[in-house]
Short mmCIF file of C-alpha atoms and ligand atoms in Angstrom, two decimals:
data_model
loop_
_atom_site.label_atom_id
_atom_site.label_comp_id
_atom_site.label_asym_id
_atom_site.label_seq_id
_atom_site.Cartn_x
_atom_site.Cartn_y
_atom_site.Cartn_z
CA MET G 1316 0.00 0.00 0.00
CA VAL G 1317 1.15 3.53 -0.76
CA ILE G 1318 -0.40 6.58 0.87
CA ILE G 1319 -0.23 9.76 -1.15
CA MET G 1320 -0.58 12.90 0.94
CA SER G 1321 -2.19 15.99 -0.55
CA PRO G 1322 0.20 18.82 -1.46
CA GLN G 1323 -1.34 20.88 1.39
CA ALA G 1324 -0.86 18.17 4.05
CA THR G 1325 0.75 19.49 7.22
CA GLU G 1326 3.67 17.88 9.03
CA GLU G 1327 1.29 16.88 11.86
CA GLN G 1328 -1.05 15.12 9.40
CA ILE G 1329 1.87 13.26 7.85
CA GLN G 1330 3.10 12.25 11.29
CA ALA G 1331 -0.38 11.03 12.25
CA VAL G 1332 -0.37 8.71 9.20
CA VAL G 1333 3.13 7.47 10.07
CA ASP G 1334 1.97 6.75 13.65
CA LYS G 1335 -1.11 4.90 12.41
CA ILE G 1336 1.05 2.68 10.19
CA THR G 1337 3.33 1.84 13.10
CA GLU G 1338 0.28 1.13 15.27
CA HIS G 1339 -0.67 -1.59 12.77
CA LYS G 1340 2.83 -3.11 13.19
CA LEU G 1341 3.74 -2.06 9.66
CA GLU G 1342 6.74 -0.05 8.58
CA PRO G 1343 6.39 3.45 7.09
CA HIS G 1344 8.84 4.57 4.38
CA ARG G 1345 8.48 8.25 3.74
CA SER G 1346 9.49 9.91 0.50
CA THR G 1347 9.18 13.64 -0.02
CA GLY G 1348 8.87 14.56 -3.68
CA ARG G 1349 8.71 17.95 -5.35
CA SER G 1350 5.05 18.57 -4.60
CA ARG G 1351 3.89 15.97 -2.11
CA THR G 1352 4.82 13.33 0.40
CA VAL G 1353 4.28 9.66 -0.33
CA ILE G 1354 4.39 7.06 2.43
CA GLY G 1355 5.07 3.44 1.53
CA VAL G 1356 3.65 0.81 3.86
CA ILE G 1357 5.89 -2.21 4.21
CA GLY G 1358 4.90 -5.45 5.85
CA THR G 1359 1.98 -7.85 5.79
CA GLU G 1360 -0.79 -5.40 5.14
CA ILE G 1361 -3.39 -7.84 3.94
CA ASP G 1362 -5.56 -7.40 7.04
CA VAL G 1363 -5.39 -3.62 7.06
CA ASP G 1364 -8.34 -1.85 5.50
CA PRO G 1365 -7.10 1.01 3.25
CA ARG G 1366 -10.09 3.06 4.41
CA VAL G 1367 -8.36 3.47 7.78
CA PHE G 1368 -5.94 5.77 5.98
CA GLU G 1369 -8.30 7.18 3.36
CA MET G 1370 -10.33 8.81 6.14
CA MET G 1371 -7.36 10.59 7.67
CA ALA G 1372 -6.81 14.34 7.26
CA GLY G 1373 -4.30 15.30 4.58
CA VAL G 1374 -4.50 11.98 2.71
CA ALA G 1375 -5.17 12.39 -1.02
CA GLU G 1376 -5.17 8.76 -2.13
CA VAL G 1377 -4.36 5.24 -0.99
CA ILE G 1378 -3.11 2.84 -3.63
CA ARG G 1379 -2.74 -0.90 -3.17
CA ILE G 1380 0.44 -1.93 -4.94
CA THR G 1381 0.06 -5.29 -6.59
CA GLU G 1382 3.71 -5.63 -7.63
CA PRO G 1383 5.82 -7.70 -5.23
CA TYR G 1384 8.10 -4.68 -4.74
CA LYS G 1385 6.93 -1.39 -3.29
CA LEU G 1386 9.83 0.93 -2.57
CA ALA G 1387 11.25 0.19 -6.03
CA SER G 1388 7.94 0.87 -7.79
CA ARG G 1389 6.88 3.93 -9.76
CA ALA G 1390 3.71 4.18 -7.69
CA PHE G 1391 5.82 4.78 -4.60
CA ARG G 1392 7.95 7.44 -6.28
CA PRO G 1393 6.64 8.81 -9.58
CA GLU G 1394 9.72 10.97 -10.25
CA PRO G 1395 12.98 9.27 -11.24
CA THR G 1396 15.47 8.67 -8.46
CA VAL G 1397 18.72 10.44 -9.14
CA VAL G 1398 21.72 8.72 -7.57
CA ARG G 1399 24.42 11.33 -7.12
CA VAL G 1400 27.99 10.22 -6.61
CA GLY G 1401 30.74 12.84 -6.74
CA ASN G 1402 30.17 14.84 -9.91
CA VAL G 1403 27.87 12.32 -11.63
CA ALA G 1404 24.11 11.85 -11.44
CA PHE G 1405 22.59 8.52 -12.50
CA GLY G 1406 18.96 9.01 -13.52
CA SER G 1407 19.44 12.59 -14.68
CA GLU G 1408 19.92 13.75 -18.28
CA GLN G 1409 23.55 12.67 -17.99
CA VAL G 1410 24.55 9.28 -19.41
CA VAL G 1411 27.29 8.13 -17.05
CA VAL G 1412 30.09 6.19 -18.72
CA MET G 1413 31.98 3.70 -16.55
CA ALA G 1414 34.98 2.08 -18.16
CA GLY G 1415 38.01 0.03 -17.29
CA PRO G 1416 39.41 -3.46 -17.32
CA CYS G 1417 37.62 -6.62 -16.28
CA SER G 1418 40.28 -7.15 -13.57
CA VAL G 1419 42.92 -4.96 -12.00
CA GLU G 1420 46.17 -6.67 -13.03
CA SER G 1421 49.10 -4.37 -12.17
CA PRO G 1422 49.88 -0.73 -11.29
CA GLU G 1423 50.98 0.01 -14.87
CA GLN G 1424 47.89 -1.60 -16.38
CA ILE G 1425 45.33 0.25 -14.27
CA GLU G 1426 47.18 3.57 -14.48
CA SER G 1427 47.36 3.54 -18.28
CA ILE G 1428 43.72 2.49 -18.66
CA ALA G 1429 42.52 5.10 -16.14
CA ALA G 1430 44.48 7.82 -17.96
CA HIS G 1431 42.98 6.81 -21.27
CA VAL G 1432 39.33 6.43 -20.27
CA ALA G 1433 39.43 9.70 -18.29
CA GLY G 1434 40.87 11.50 -21.31
CA ALA G 1435 38.13 10.05 -23.49
CA GLY G 1436 35.40 11.31 -21.15
CA ALA G 1437 34.51 8.41 -18.83
CA ALA G 1438 33.46 9.49 -15.33
CA VAL G 1439 33.89 6.24 -13.41
CA LEU G 1440 36.71 3.69 -13.44
CA ARG G 1441 35.62 0.05 -13.28
CA GLY G 1442 37.86 -2.90 -12.46
CA GLY G 1443 37.57 -6.05 -10.41
CA ALA G 1444 39.85 -6.54 -7.41
CA PHE G 1445 37.78 -9.48 -6.15
CA LYS G 1446 36.62 -11.59 -9.09
CA PRO G 1447 33.72 -14.06 -9.09
CA ARG G 1448 35.15 -16.74 -11.38
CA THR G 1449 33.28 -19.77 -12.61
CA ASN G 1450 36.46 -21.84 -12.40
CA PRO G 1451 38.26 -21.96 -9.03
CA TYR G 1452 41.66 -22.07 -10.78
CA SER G 1453 41.06 -18.87 -12.80
CA PHE G 1454 42.62 -15.58 -11.65
CA GLN G 1455 40.65 -14.48 -8.58
CA GLY G 1456 41.84 -10.85 -8.48
CA LEU G 1457 44.49 -8.94 -6.54
CA GLY G 1458 42.22 -8.37 -3.53
CA GLU G 1459 42.96 -5.36 -1.33
CA GLU G 1460 46.09 -4.53 -3.32
CA GLY G 1461 43.83 -4.24 -6.38
CA LEU G 1462 41.54 -1.83 -4.51
CA ARG G 1463 44.52 0.33 -3.59
CA LEU G 1464 45.76 0.42 -7.18
CA LEU G 1465 42.28 1.27 -8.40
CA ARG G 1466 41.99 4.18 -5.93
CA ASP G 1467 45.41 5.59 -6.82
CA ALA G 1468 44.70 5.42 -10.56
CA ALA G 1469 41.21 6.92 -10.18
CA ASP G 1470 42.44 9.76 -7.97
CA ALA G 1471 45.25 10.59 -10.35
CA HIS G 1472 42.70 11.14 -13.14
CA GLY G 1473 39.65 12.54 -11.32
CA LEU G 1474 37.59 9.36 -11.69
CA LEU G 1475 35.14 7.66 -9.35
CA ILE G 1476 35.37 3.90 -8.74
CA VAL G 1477 32.91 1.06 -9.16
CA THR G 1478 34.12 -2.38 -8.15
CA GLU G 1479 32.54 -5.68 -7.24
CA VAL G 1480 32.02 -7.01 -3.73
CA VAL G 1481 32.02 -10.79 -3.98
CA GLU G 1482 30.94 -11.66 -0.44
CA PRO G 1483 29.15 -9.80 2.36
CA GLY G 1484 32.22 -9.88 4.62
CA GLN G 1485 34.07 -7.64 2.12
CA ILE G 1486 31.58 -4.76 2.17
CA ASP G 1487 33.45 -2.67 4.76
CA LEU G 1488 36.84 -3.20 3.14
CA VAL G 1489 35.63 -2.40 -0.38
CA SER G 1490 33.74 0.65 0.93
CA GLU G 1491 37.04 2.10 2.16
CA TYR G 1492 38.17 2.38 -1.46
CA ALA G 1493 35.17 2.37 -3.77
CA ASP G 1494 32.51 5.00 -4.50
CA ILE G 1495 29.99 2.48 -5.85
CA LEU G 1496 29.66 -1.15 -4.74
CA GLN G 1497 28.88 -3.59 -7.55
CA LEU G 1498 26.83 -6.69 -6.82
CA GLY G 1499 27.51 -9.18 -9.59
CA ALA G 1500 25.02 -11.19 -11.59
CA ARG G 1501 26.01 -14.37 -9.74
CA ASN G 1502 25.04 -12.85 -6.40
CA MET G 1503 21.75 -11.19 -7.36
CA HIS G 1504 19.81 -13.98 -5.66
CA ASN G 1505 21.92 -13.89 -2.47
CA PHE G 1506 19.32 -12.39 -0.16
CA ALA G 1507 21.51 -12.20 2.95
CA PHE G 1508 24.06 -10.27 0.87
CA LEU G 1509 21.36 -7.91 -0.45
CA ARG G 1510 20.23 -7.22 3.12
CA GLU G 1511 23.80 -6.34 4.12
CA LEU G 1512 24.04 -3.91 1.21
CA GLY G 1513 20.80 -2.35 2.46
CA ARG G 1514 22.61 -1.49 5.69
CA THR G 1515 25.38 0.44 3.95
CA ARG G 1516 25.04 3.98 2.66
CA ARG G 1517 27.17 3.44 -0.43
CA PRO G 1518 25.45 3.41 -3.82
CA VAL G 1519 24.93 -0.13 -5.10
CA LEU G 1520 25.17 -1.15 -8.75
CA LEU G 1521 22.86 -4.14 -8.90
CA LYS G 1522 23.51 -6.38 -11.87
CA ARG G 1523 20.69 -8.47 -13.23
CA GLY G 1524 21.13 -12.19 -12.57
CA PHE G 1525 21.56 -14.06 -15.84
CA SER G 1526 18.36 -16.02 -15.31
CA ALA G 1527 16.46 -13.33 -13.45
CA LYS G 1528 13.10 -12.02 -14.57
CA ILE G 1529 12.69 -8.27 -14.29
CA ASP G 1530 10.35 -8.74 -11.31
CA GLU G 1531 12.98 -10.82 -9.51
CA TRP G 1532 15.63 -8.20 -10.23
CA LEU G 1533 13.37 -5.46 -8.83
CA GLN G 1534 12.69 -7.57 -5.75
CA ALA G 1535 16.46 -7.85 -5.27
CA ALA G 1536 16.56 -4.03 -5.40
CA GLU G 1537 13.71 -4.00 -2.87
CA TYR G 1538 15.91 -5.91 -0.38
CA VAL G 1539 18.51 -3.12 -0.55
CA LEU G 1540 15.94 -0.30 -0.45
CA SER G 1541 14.05 -1.82 2.46
CA GLY G 1542 17.26 -1.76 4.50
CA GLY G 1543 17.29 2.03 4.11
CA ASN G 1544 19.81 2.33 1.28
CA GLU G 1545 18.03 4.32 -1.41
CA GLN G 1546 20.96 4.53 -3.79
CA VAL G 1547 20.40 1.60 -6.11
CA ILE G 1548 21.41 1.63 -9.77
CA LEU G 1549 20.24 -1.32 -11.86
CA CYS G 1550 22.45 -2.83 -14.57
CA GLU G 1551 21.25 -4.92 -17.52
CA ARG G 1552 24.15 -7.21 -18.45
CA GLY G 1553 22.50 -9.83 -20.63
CA ILE G 1554 20.54 -12.95 -19.81
CA ARG G 1555 20.98 -16.60 -20.76
CA THR G 1556 18.95 -17.79 -23.70
CA PHE G 1557 19.34 -20.57 -26.29
CA GLU G 1558 21.34 -18.20 -28.53
CA ASN G 1559 25.08 -18.86 -28.56
CA HIS G 1560 26.47 -16.33 -31.02
CA THR G 1561 26.77 -13.94 -28.11
CA ARG G 1562 27.88 -14.69 -24.54
CA ASN G 1563 24.45 -13.63 -23.27
CA THR G 1564 21.42 -12.06 -24.91
CA MET G 1565 21.26 -8.36 -24.19
CA ASP G 1566 17.74 -7.54 -23.12
CA ILE G 1567 17.45 -3.98 -24.43
CA SER G 1568 13.71 -4.00 -23.75
CA ALA G 1569 14.48 -4.37 -20.04
CA ILE G 1570 15.56 -0.71 -20.07
CA PRO G 1571 12.15 0.83 -20.96
CA VAL G 1572 10.36 -1.86 -18.94
CA VAL G 1573 12.34 -0.98 -15.81
CA HIS G 1574 11.75 2.71 -16.41
CA ARG G 1575 8.02 2.03 -16.57
CA LEU G 1576 7.92 -0.16 -13.45
CA SER G 1577 10.48 1.62 -11.31
CA HIS G 1578 11.93 5.04 -10.50
CA LEU G 1579 15.45 3.60 -10.18
CA PRO G 1580 18.15 4.44 -12.74
CA VAL G 1581 19.16 1.64 -15.08
CA ILE G 1582 22.44 1.32 -16.95
CA ALA G 1583 23.65 -1.24 -19.50
CA ASP G 1584 26.77 -3.39 -19.79
CA PRO G 1585 27.14 -4.40 -23.45
CA SER G 1586 30.55 -5.99 -22.74
CA HIS G 1587 29.29 -8.87 -20.56
CA ALA G 1588 26.02 -8.96 -22.52
CA THR G 1589 27.64 -9.70 -25.87
CA GLY G 1590 31.04 -11.15 -24.90
CA ARG G 1591 32.56 -9.92 -28.19
CA ARG G 1592 34.19 -6.57 -28.68
CA GLU G 1593 32.83 -5.99 -32.18
CA HIS G 1594 29.28 -6.01 -30.80
CA VAL G 1595 29.90 -3.62 -27.93
CA LEU G 1596 29.58 -0.36 -29.89
CA PRO G 1597 26.24 -1.11 -31.63
CA MET G 1598 24.71 -2.41 -28.39
CA ALA G 1599 25.98 0.61 -26.44
CA ARG G 1600 24.26 2.85 -29.00
CA ALA G 1601 21.09 0.77 -28.79
CA ALA G 1602 21.06 0.87 -24.98
CA MET G 1603 21.50 4.62 -24.96
CA ALA G 1604 18.74 5.04 -27.54
CA ALA G 1605 16.47 2.85 -25.37
CA GLY G 1606 16.99 5.22 -22.43
CA ALA G 1607 19.90 3.78 -20.45
CA ASP G 1608 21.15 6.14 -17.73
CA GLY G 1609 24.70 4.95 -18.13
CA LEU G 1610 27.00 2.40 -19.73
CA MET G 1611 29.63 0.08 -18.35
CA ILE G 1612 32.33 -0.79 -20.87
CA GLU G 1613 35.35 -3.08 -20.49
CA VAL G 1614 38.51 -1.44 -21.83
CA HIS G 1615 42.07 -2.78 -21.82
CA HIS G 1616 45.39 -1.36 -23.05
CA ASP G 1617 46.17 -4.76 -24.64
CA PRO G 1618 42.88 -6.70 -24.82
CA ASP G 1619 44.37 -9.89 -26.26
CA ARG G 1620 46.64 -10.17 -23.21
CA SER G 1621 43.96 -9.35 -20.66
CA VAL G 1622 43.86 -11.93 -17.83
CA SER G 1623 40.05 -12.02 -18.05
CA ASP G 1624 37.36 -11.14 -20.59
CA GLY G 1625 39.84 -10.01 -23.26
CA SER G 1626 37.52 -10.98 -26.10
CA GLN G 1627 34.90 -8.47 -24.98
CA SER G 1628 37.33 -5.70 -23.99
CA LEU G 1629 37.78 -2.68 -26.25
CA GLY G 1630 41.23 -1.35 -27.08
CA PHE G 1631 41.89 2.37 -26.61
CA GLY G 1632 41.13 3.28 -30.24
CA GLN G 1633 37.81 1.40 -30.17
CA PHE G 1634 36.83 3.10 -26.93
CA ASP G 1635 37.55 6.50 -28.48
CA VAL G 1636 35.29 5.64 -31.43
CA LEU G 1637 32.55 4.53 -29.03
CA MET G 1638 32.77 7.75 -27.00
CA GLY G 1639 32.65 9.81 -30.21
CA GLU G 1640 29.52 7.99 -31.35
CA LEU G 1641 27.80 8.38 -27.98
CA ARG G 1642 28.65 12.06 -27.93
CA ARG G 1643 27.01 12.49 -31.33
CA LEU G 1644 23.95 10.53 -30.25
CA ALA G 1645 23.42 12.32 -26.91
CA PRO G 1646 21.89 15.61 -28.19
CA VAL G 1647 19.47 13.70 -30.44
CA LEU G 1648 18.14 11.97 -27.33
CA GLY G 1649 18.19 15.05 -25.13
CA ARG G 1650 21.01 13.62 -23.01
CA THR G 1651 24.50 14.74 -22.07
CA LEU G 1652 27.58 12.64 -21.60
C1 PEP A 617 31.96 -7.71 -13.98
O1 PEP A 617 31.35 -6.65 -14.26
O2 PEP A 617 33.16 -7.75 -13.79
C2 PEP A 617 31.21 -8.98 -13.89
C3 PEP A 617 31.77 -10.08 -13.39
O3 PEP A 617 29.97 -8.89 -14.38
P1 PEP A 617 28.68 -9.86 -14.18
O4 PEP A 617 28.44 -9.96 -12.70
O5 PEP A 617 27.62 -9.11 -14.91
O6 PEP A 617 29.02 -11.16 -14.83
MN1 MN A 618 34.48 -9.02 -17.02
#
């Protein structure tokens, strides 16, 4: 249930509604928009008659939300959520470009990539220090040393950092270095982990699980939001289908669908979605045209020697072409880069 207060509602009337919700052993989540306050009611509300609230002073409307997520839904917050981190704003007119290697490999590697992507106009440096690898013998990342290298390289070039947290016990450590915590596709269904991320106040980049329906993905976001962390950015990174010409199938339609269902910003990762560098540029363009609020692109100074995901990583020249194309496309779509 969502209670929409009238624009003239007083603070006392809002508080009376909040108290009434608590009285029913439900949890109020208040959101103050440009013109009115909306109060989300979280909990088992099945036995609560909406008329209890409809009759209260200052209440404009009570809506029963049928979706299994509430705080993530458009009904709860009609205006888009803008997640601000440093000088970037996900969910605004800006399309935020995040770029960098799959994994942090060495000081020289991350420094040269950071210098290049910053020069080309990226705002956020990506790079895995802790890697979720399918094979236990594959490179697992440099760990804390990788985080340190990432921070040094980002600071030297005025970039923010997004990096993956692979297990809940790493959240505090990664938060010491990173501006945005990435939850990988393989962990999207890890509900205890999602709850822990709800307790932090760092923005969370929530990747779609490769077999997750959009409703499941939004319920994963709901776990984080219901813990009090409102800074969730969704990331479409391709889903598994029967098609094997690409690593995954990039679900471009998820972008407008999420924008219809939710107020949260959604970005796209055409690198993991396609798995092949020649497909990254056209899918980046397509994602931006479909309304993506940002893009995550794997870039490497020597892609064929990359320790992970080389086949989907762009070289510097290819990244420059991509940025040029996005810059040309932005004004057509009413966006900035
Ligand atoms: C990544 O971005 O490095 C990554 C492992 O992505 P995903 O979780 O989407 O596979
Ligand atoms: Mn990768």
